mmCIF file of C-alpha atoms in Angstrom:
data_model
loop_
_atom_site.group_PDB
_atom_site.id
_atom_site.type_symbol
_atom_site.label_atom_id
_atom_site.label_comp_id
_atom_site.label_asym_id
_atom_site.label_seq_id
_atom_site.Cartn_x
_atom_site.Cartn_y
_atom_site.Cartn_z
ATOM 1 C CA UNK A 18 -163.187 -59.502 -81.754
ATOM 2 C CA UNK A 19 -163.675 -63.186 -81.168
ATOM 3 C CA UNK A 20 -165.619 -63.938 -84.167
ATOM 4 C CA UNK A 21 -163.090 -62.416 -86.452
ATOM 5 C CA UNK A 22 -161.141 -65.618 -86.810
ATOM 6 C CA UNK A 23 -164.114 -67.739 -87.520
ATOM 7 C CA UNK A 24 -165.643 -65.390 -90.307
ATOM 8 C CA UNK A 25 -162.370 -64.978 -91.885
ATOM 9 C CA UNK A 26 -161.823 -68.701 -91.723
ATOM 10 C CA UNK A 27 -165.163 -69.599 -93.198
ATOM 11 C CA UNK A 28 -164.978 -67.015 -95.899
ATOM 12 C CA UNK A 29 -161.408 -67.950 -96.949
ATOM 13 C CA UNK A 30 -162.418 -71.611 -96.811
ATOM 14 C CA UNK A 31 -165.549 -71.104 -99.032
ATOM 15 C CA UNK A 32 -163.169 -69.388 -101.613
ATOM 16 C CA UNK A 33 -160.822 -72.466 -101.681
ATOM 17 C CA UNK A 34 -163.308 -75.313 -101.513
ATOM 18 C CA UNK A 35 -166.921 -73.971 -101.310
ATOM 19 C CA UNK A 36 -168.999 -75.891 -98.532
ATOM 20 C CA UNK A 37 -166.241 -78.342 -97.114
ATOM 21 C CA UNK A 38 -163.799 -75.425 -97.006
ATOM 22 C CA UNK A 39 -166.166 -73.029 -95.274
ATOM 23 C CA UNK A 40 -166.762 -75.691 -92.547
ATOM 24 C CA UNK A 41 -163.185 -76.336 -92.002
ATOM 25 C CA UNK A 42 -162.450 -72.705 -92.183
ATOM 26 C CA UNK A 43 -165.008 -72.077 -89.365
ATOM 27 C CA UNK A 44 -163.532 -74.689 -87.252
ATOM 28 C CA UNK A 45 -159.866 -73.447 -87.875
ATOM 29 C CA UNK A 46 -160.992 -69.907 -87.298
ATOM 30 C CA UNK A 47 -162.457 -70.997 -83.932
ATOM 31 C CA UNK A 48 -159.075 -72.160 -82.914
ATOM 32 C CA UNK A 49 -157.458 -68.973 -84.177
ATOM 33 C CA UNK A 50 -159.821 -66.940 -82.047
ATOM 34 C CA UNK A 51 -158.848 -69.033 -78.972
ATOM 35 C CA UNK A 52 -155.237 -68.307 -79.747
ATOM 36 C CA UNK A 53 -155.771 -64.475 -80.041
ATOM 37 C CA UNK A 54 -157.756 -64.235 -76.872
ATOM 38 C CA UNK A 55 -155.421 -66.253 -74.816
ATOM 39 C CA UNK A 56 -152.103 -65.524 -76.547
ATOM 40 C CA UNK A 57 -150.535 -63.948 -73.494
ATOM 41 C CA UNK A 58 -150.727 -67.177 -71.518
ATOM 42 C CA UNK A 59 -151.546 -65.400 -68.330
ATOM 43 C CA UNK A 60 -153.673 -67.284 -65.886
ATOM 44 C CA UNK A 61 -157.117 -65.899 -65.981
ATOM 45 C CA UNK A 62 -158.948 -65.443 -62.694
ATOM 46 C CA UNK A 63 -162.260 -66.149 -64.183
ATOM 47 C CA UNK A 64 -161.525 -69.531 -65.920
ATOM 48 C CA UNK A 65 -164.979 -70.936 -65.280
ATOM 49 C CA UNK A 66 -166.759 -68.068 -66.719
ATOM 50 C CA UNK A 67 -164.403 -67.887 -69.640
ATOM 51 C CA UNK A 68 -164.920 -71.717 -70.418
ATOM 52 C CA UNK A 69 -168.584 -71.032 -70.344
ATOM 53 C CA UNK A 70 -168.372 -68.055 -72.839
ATOM 54 C CA UNK A 71 -166.209 -70.332 -75.141
ATOM 55 C CA UNK A 72 -168.956 -72.934 -75.058
ATOM 56 C CA UNK A 73 -171.462 -70.289 -76.061
ATOM 57 C CA UNK A 74 -169.573 -69.466 -79.249
ATOM 58 C CA UNK A 75 -171.622 -71.964 -81.173
ATOM 59 C CA UNK A 76 -174.820 -70.457 -80.104
ATOM 60 C CA UNK A 77 -174.741 -67.276 -82.056
ATOM 61 C CA UNK A 78 -174.115 -66.976 -85.842
ATOM 62 C CA UNK A 79 -171.996 -70.076 -85.789
ATOM 63 C CA UNK A 80 -174.953 -72.137 -84.232
ATOM 64 C CA UNK A 81 -177.296 -70.731 -86.911
ATOM 65 C CA UNK A 82 -175.031 -71.941 -89.701
ATOM 66 C CA UNK A 83 -174.809 -75.378 -88.137
ATOM 67 C CA UNK A 84 -178.608 -75.334 -87.405
ATOM 68 C CA UNK A 85 -179.129 -74.705 -91.080
ATOM 69 C CA UNK A 86 -176.692 -77.258 -92.202
ATOM 70 C CA UNK A 87 -178.303 -80.040 -90.157
ATOM 71 C CA UNK A 88 -181.686 -78.989 -91.161
ATOM 72 C CA UNK A 89 -180.588 -79.245 -94.953
ATOM 73 C CA UNK A 90 -179.120 -82.644 -94.146
ATOM 74 C CA UNK A 91 -182.305 -83.998 -92.764
ATOM 75 C CA UNK A 92 -184.268 -82.483 -95.729
ATOM 76 C CA UNK A 93 -182.004 -84.035 -98.387
ATOM 77 C CA UNK A 94 -181.905 -87.483 -96.754
ATOM 78 C CA UNK A 95 -184.721 -88.974 -98.756
ATOM 79 C CA UNK A 96 -183.825 -87.377 -102.134
ATOM 80 C CA UNK A 97 -185.868 -84.131 -102.043
ATOM 81 C CA UNK A 98 -186.898 -81.184 -99.743
ATOM 82 C CA UNK A 99 -190.738 -81.280 -99.444
ATOM 83 C CA UNK A 100 -192.932 -78.274 -99.050
ATOM 84 C CA UNK A 101 -193.856 -79.564 -95.613
ATOM 85 C CA UNK A 102 -190.360 -79.654 -94.451
ATOM 86 C CA UNK A 103 -189.664 -76.101 -95.825
ATOM 87 C CA UNK A 104 -192.853 -74.716 -94.242
ATOM 88 C CA UNK A 105 -191.601 -76.303 -90.852
ATOM 89 C CA UNK A 106 -188.266 -74.806 -91.029
ATOM 90 C CA UNK A 107 -189.634 -71.441 -92.241
ATOM 91 C CA UNK A 108 -192.096 -71.266 -89.316
ATOM 92 C CA UNK A 109 -189.271 -72.217 -86.941
ATOM 93 C CA UNK A 110 -186.830 -69.417 -88.193
ATOM 94 C CA UNK A 111 -189.563 -66.890 -88.106
ATOM 95 C CA UNK A 112 -190.571 -67.504 -84.555
ATOM 96 C CA UNK A 113 -186.933 -68.056 -83.462
ATOM 97 C CA UNK A 114 -185.230 -64.971 -85.261
ATOM 98 C CA UNK A 115 -188.090 -62.740 -86.775
ATOM 99 C CA UNK A 116 -189.209 -62.277 -90.328
ATOM 100 C CA UNK A 117 -186.253 -60.397 -91.781
ATOM 101 C CA UNK A 118 -183.598 -62.657 -90.410
ATOM 102 C CA UNK A 119 -185.587 -65.628 -91.184
ATOM 103 C CA UNK A 120 -185.594 -64.550 -94.900
ATOM 104 C CA UNK A 121 -181.913 -64.324 -94.760
ATOM 105 C CA UNK A 122 -181.612 -67.766 -93.138
ATOM 106 C CA UNK A 123 -183.928 -69.296 -95.830
ATOM 107 C CA UNK A 124 -181.782 -67.918 -98.757
ATOM 108 C CA UNK A 125 -178.699 -69.502 -96.993
ATOM 109 C CA UNK A 126 -180.570 -72.740 -96.530
ATOM 110 C CA UNK A 127 -181.589 -72.862 -100.216
ATOM 111 C CA UNK A 128 -177.810 -72.630 -101.132
ATOM 112 C CA UNK A 129 -176.854 -75.159 -98.511
ATOM 113 C CA UNK A 130 -179.361 -77.650 -100.084
ATOM 114 C CA UNK A 131 -177.418 -77.584 -103.371
ATOM 115 C CA UNK A 132 -174.474 -79.138 -101.601
ATOM 116 C CA UNK A 133 -173.639 -82.388 -99.959
ATOM 117 C CA UNK A 134 -173.375 -81.743 -96.247
ATOM 118 C CA UNK A 135 -170.078 -83.089 -94.511
ATOM 119 C CA UNK A 136 -171.961 -84.216 -91.248
ATOM 120 C CA UNK A 137 -168.651 -85.106 -89.475
ATOM 121 C CA UNK A 138 -167.324 -81.591 -89.880
ATOM 122 C CA UNK A 139 -170.623 -79.894 -89.199
ATOM 123 C CA UNK A 140 -171.205 -81.969 -85.950
ATOM 124 C CA UNK A 141 -167.782 -81.847 -84.588
ATOM 125 C CA UNK A 142 -168.207 -78.382 -82.665
ATOM 126 C CA UNK A 143 -171.527 -79.536 -81.266
ATOM 127 C CA UNK A 144 -170.033 -82.725 -79.929
ATOM 128 C CA UNK A 145 -167.455 -80.763 -77.909
ATOM 129 C CA UNK A 146 -169.075 -77.546 -77.031
ATOM 130 C CA UNK A 147 -172.832 -78.163 -76.562
ATOM 131 C CA UNK A 148 -174.502 -79.366 -73.423
ATOM 132 C CA UNK A 149 -176.012 -82.794 -73.638
ATOM 133 C CA UNK A 150 -179.499 -81.789 -72.938
ATOM 134 C CA UNK A 151 -179.216 -79.177 -75.686
ATOM 135 C CA UNK A 152 -178.046 -81.777 -78.093
ATOM 136 C CA UNK A 153 -181.164 -83.821 -77.163
ATOM 137 C CA UNK A 154 -183.305 -80.698 -78.011
ATOM 138 C CA UNK A 155 -181.626 -79.954 -81.435
ATOM 139 C CA UNK A 156 -182.331 -83.752 -82.248
ATOM 140 C CA UNK A 157 -185.901 -83.181 -81.213
ATOM 141 C CA UNK A 158 -186.161 -80.244 -83.602
ATOM 142 C CA UNK A 159 -184.491 -82.327 -86.507
ATOM 143 C CA UNK A 160 -187.088 -85.195 -85.994
ATOM 144 C CA UNK A 161 -189.800 -82.442 -86.288
ATOM 145 C CA UNK A 162 -188.324 -81.648 -89.719
ATOM 146 C CA UNK A 163 -188.365 -85.354 -90.822
ATOM 147 C CA UNK A 164 -191.811 -85.879 -89.514
ATOM 148 C CA UNK A 165 -193.289 -82.740 -91.006
ATOM 149 C CA UNK A 166 -195.205 -84.605 -93.655
ATOM 150 C CA UNK A 167 -196.545 -87.043 -91.054
ATOM 151 C CA UNK A 168 -194.134 -89.832 -92.091
ATOM 152 C CA UNK A 169 -190.603 -90.689 -90.870
ATOM 153 C CA UNK A 170 -188.803 -92.511 -93.582
ATOM 154 C CA UNK A 171 -185.985 -95.052 -93.213
ATOM 155 C CA UNK A 172 -183.426 -92.573 -94.906
ATOM 156 C CA UNK A 173 -184.560 -89.784 -92.441
ATOM 157 C CA UNK A 174 -184.182 -91.952 -89.557
ATOM 158 C CA UNK A 175 -180.851 -93.121 -90.737
ATOM 159 C CA UNK A 176 -179.509 -89.552 -91.080
ATOM 160 C CA UNK A 177 -180.928 -88.627 -87.701
ATOM 161 C CA UNK A 178 -179.080 -91.655 -86.172
ATOM 162 C CA UNK A 179 -175.834 -90.474 -87.760
ATOM 163 C CA UNK A 180 -176.262 -87.033 -86.384
ATOM 164 C CA UNK A 181 -176.954 -88.483 -82.935
ATOM 165 C CA UNK A 182 -173.810 -90.654 -83.270
ATOM 166 C CA UNK A 183 -171.578 -87.730 -84.417
ATOM 167 C CA UNK A 184 -172.794 -85.408 -81.700
ATOM 168 C CA UNK A 185 -172.450 -87.952 -78.956
ATOM 169 C CA UNK A 186 -176.072 -88.835 -78.251
ATOM 170 C CA UNK A 187 -176.600 -92.211 -76.808
ATOM 171 C CA UNK A 188 -178.792 -95.054 -78.267
ATOM 172 C CA UNK A 189 -181.251 -95.045 -75.597
ATOM 173 C CA UNK A 190 -181.723 -91.158 -75.805
ATOM 174 C CA UNK A 191 -182.075 -91.500 -79.485
ATOM 175 C CA UNK A 192 -184.676 -94.147 -79.215
ATOM 176 C CA UNK A 193 -186.456 -92.001 -76.592
ATOM 177 C CA UNK A 194 -186.833 -88.917 -78.950
ATOM 178 C CA UNK A 195 -187.737 -91.323 -81.965
ATOM 179 C CA UNK A 196 -190.399 -92.869 -79.832
ATOM 180 C CA UNK A 197 -192.153 -89.279 -79.675
ATOM 181 C CA UNK A 198 -192.565 -89.295 -83.482
ATOM 182 C CA UNK A 199 -193.142 -92.888 -84.445
ATOM 183 C CA UNK A 200 -196.614 -94.432 -84.322
ATOM 184 C CA UNK A 201 -197.543 -95.348 -80.710
ATOM 185 C CA UNK A 202 -197.425 -98.869 -79.428
ATOM 186 C CA UNK A 203 -197.479 -100.630 -76.032
ATOM 187 C CA UNK A 204 -193.849 -100.058 -75.609
ATOM 188 C CA UNK A 205 -193.662 -96.497 -76.645
ATOM 189 C CA UNK A 206 -194.035 -94.877 -73.248
ATOM 190 C CA UNK A 207 -191.128 -97.021 -71.949
ATOM 191 C CA UNK A 208 -188.843 -96.066 -74.768
ATOM 192 C CA UNK A 209 -189.580 -92.394 -74.159
ATOM 193 C CA UNK A 210 -188.401 -92.889 -70.667
ATOM 194 C CA UNK A 211 -185.454 -95.032 -72.036
ATOM 195 C CA UNK A 212 -186.211 -98.040 -70.048
ATOM 196 C CA UNK A 213 -187.459 -101.592 -70.582
ATOM 197 C CA UNK A 214 -191.038 -102.554 -69.666
ATOM 198 C CA UNK A 215 -189.514 -105.207 -67.097
ATOM 199 C CA UNK A 216 -187.964 -102.766 -64.911
ATOM 200 C CA UNK A 217 -189.304 -102.095 -61.351
ATOM 201 C CA UNK A 218 -191.470 -99.237 -60.199
ATOM 202 C CA UNK A 219 -188.557 -97.597 -58.560
ATOM 203 C CA UNK A 220 -186.513 -97.732 -61.844
ATOM 204 C CA UNK A 221 -189.442 -96.043 -63.627
ATOM 205 C CA UNK A 222 -189.466 -93.296 -61.184
ATOM 206 C CA UNK A 223 -185.628 -92.843 -61.454
ATOM 207 C CA UNK A 224 -185.834 -92.899 -65.262
ATOM 208 C CA UNK A 225 -188.587 -90.146 -65.189
ATOM 209 C CA UNK A 226 -186.587 -87.893 -62.873
ATOM 210 C CA UNK A 227 -183.477 -88.307 -65.002
ATOM 211 C CA UNK A 228 -185.379 -87.498 -68.072
ATOM 212 C CA UNK A 229 -187.295 -84.590 -66.676
ATOM 213 C CA UNK A 230 -183.994 -82.988 -65.267
ATOM 214 C CA UNK A 231 -182.302 -83.742 -68.538
ATOM 215 C CA UNK A 232 -184.999 -82.330 -70.773
ATOM 216 C CA UNK A 233 -186.167 -79.258 -68.733
ATOM 217 C CA UNK A 234 -186.918 -76.392 -70.990
ATOM 218 C CA UNK A 235 -184.634 -74.010 -68.862
ATOM 219 C CA UNK A 236 -181.643 -75.963 -70.137
ATOM 220 C CA UNK A 237 -182.123 -74.642 -73.658
ATOM 221 C CA UNK A 238 -183.130 -71.086 -72.861
ATOM 222 C CA UNK A 239 -180.038 -69.667 -74.422
ATOM 223 C CA UNK A 240 -180.807 -71.360 -77.809
ATOM 224 C CA UNK A 241 -183.878 -69.092 -78.347
ATOM 225 C CA UNK A 242 -187.594 -69.028 -77.591
ATOM 226 C CA UNK A 243 -188.786 -71.437 -80.264
ATOM 227 C CA UNK A 244 -186.304 -74.240 -79.154
ATOM 228 C CA UNK A 245 -187.494 -73.557 -75.726
ATOM 229 C CA UNK A 246 -191.092 -74.068 -76.763
ATOM 230 C CA UNK A 247 -190.109 -77.411 -78.489
ATOM 231 C CA UNK A 248 -188.308 -78.393 -75.351
ATOM 232 C CA UNK A 249 -191.597 -77.666 -73.487
ATOM 233 C CA UNK A 250 -193.433 -79.999 -75.905
ATOM 234 C CA UNK A 251 -190.913 -82.693 -75.436
ATOM 235 C CA UNK A 252 -191.000 -82.213 -71.569
ATOM 236 C CA UNK A 253 -194.882 -82.924 -71.685
ATOM 237 C CA UNK A 254 -194.432 -86.086 -73.778
ATOM 238 C CA UNK A 255 -192.046 -87.483 -71.036
ATOM 239 C CA UNK A 256 -194.739 -86.551 -68.356
ATOM 240 C CA UNK A 257 -197.430 -88.132 -70.423
ATOM 241 C CA UNK A 258 -195.274 -91.183 -70.951
ATOM 242 C CA UNK A 259 -194.686 -91.466 -67.090
ATOM 243 C CA UNK A 260 -198.416 -90.965 -66.240
ATOM 244 C CA UNK A 261 -199.301 -93.690 -68.734
ATOM 245 C CA UNK A 262 -196.936 -96.118 -67.255
ATOM 246 C CA UNK A 263 -198.010 -95.159 -63.697
ATOM 247 C CA UNK A 264 -201.717 -95.852 -64.566
ATOM 248 C CA UNK A 265 -200.825 -99.277 -66.226
ATOM 249 C CA UNK A 266 -198.972 -100.352 -63.239
ATOM 250 C CA UNK A 267 -201.228 -98.856 -60.574
ATOM 251 C CA UNK A 268 -198.236 -96.805 -59.334
ATOM 252 C CA UNK A 269 -198.860 -93.863 -56.770
#
């Protein structure tokens, strides 16, 4: 089975070096699975489908582990995990996975919170396997954790910037999502669309179309219903920013 290598690698890595070893074991196991599934070196006739399935490997239990790890990293960033953050994650997990599986995930999260999170290792699979629009939705979820208490600290913003950098999210897209959570000002709508206030009306339209396509909820359907709902919220913020700019400029 394709997950055998990852499970064995993670388990063995955990015994050897606890958290760091588990992450390394997961990555090594992923390569082992690839070797086992393609060891006959025969040319596959369904290469495109096979590549698609390989990219999906991170979205099952593997993705859940990474999701919990990144959640913990954000919760740790300003020194302590608050009740607001825990409630936010708990609510998300229940909606995403159901009560029983959420309980298991919360137990795992509590153990992860006791460790230092090696972000470079955790983010590495996402950088190469996850579609860009899905990375943005994941970052939006992590911003939600940071802002669960109604305040985004500098430490939280710094860890979110690091996650964005390690997963390959561009600065403009990071600033776009940040603008959805920071206190609104006259430039917030433009930052959400990833443009300067000085651009032409045509550039505004192009930026909106690009953001709308990139952030459409259908792009994250395979990550679960709750992330899809989160994507819909983000999509509405993009639409609202565009409508605000149109109103200011008197655009048709």
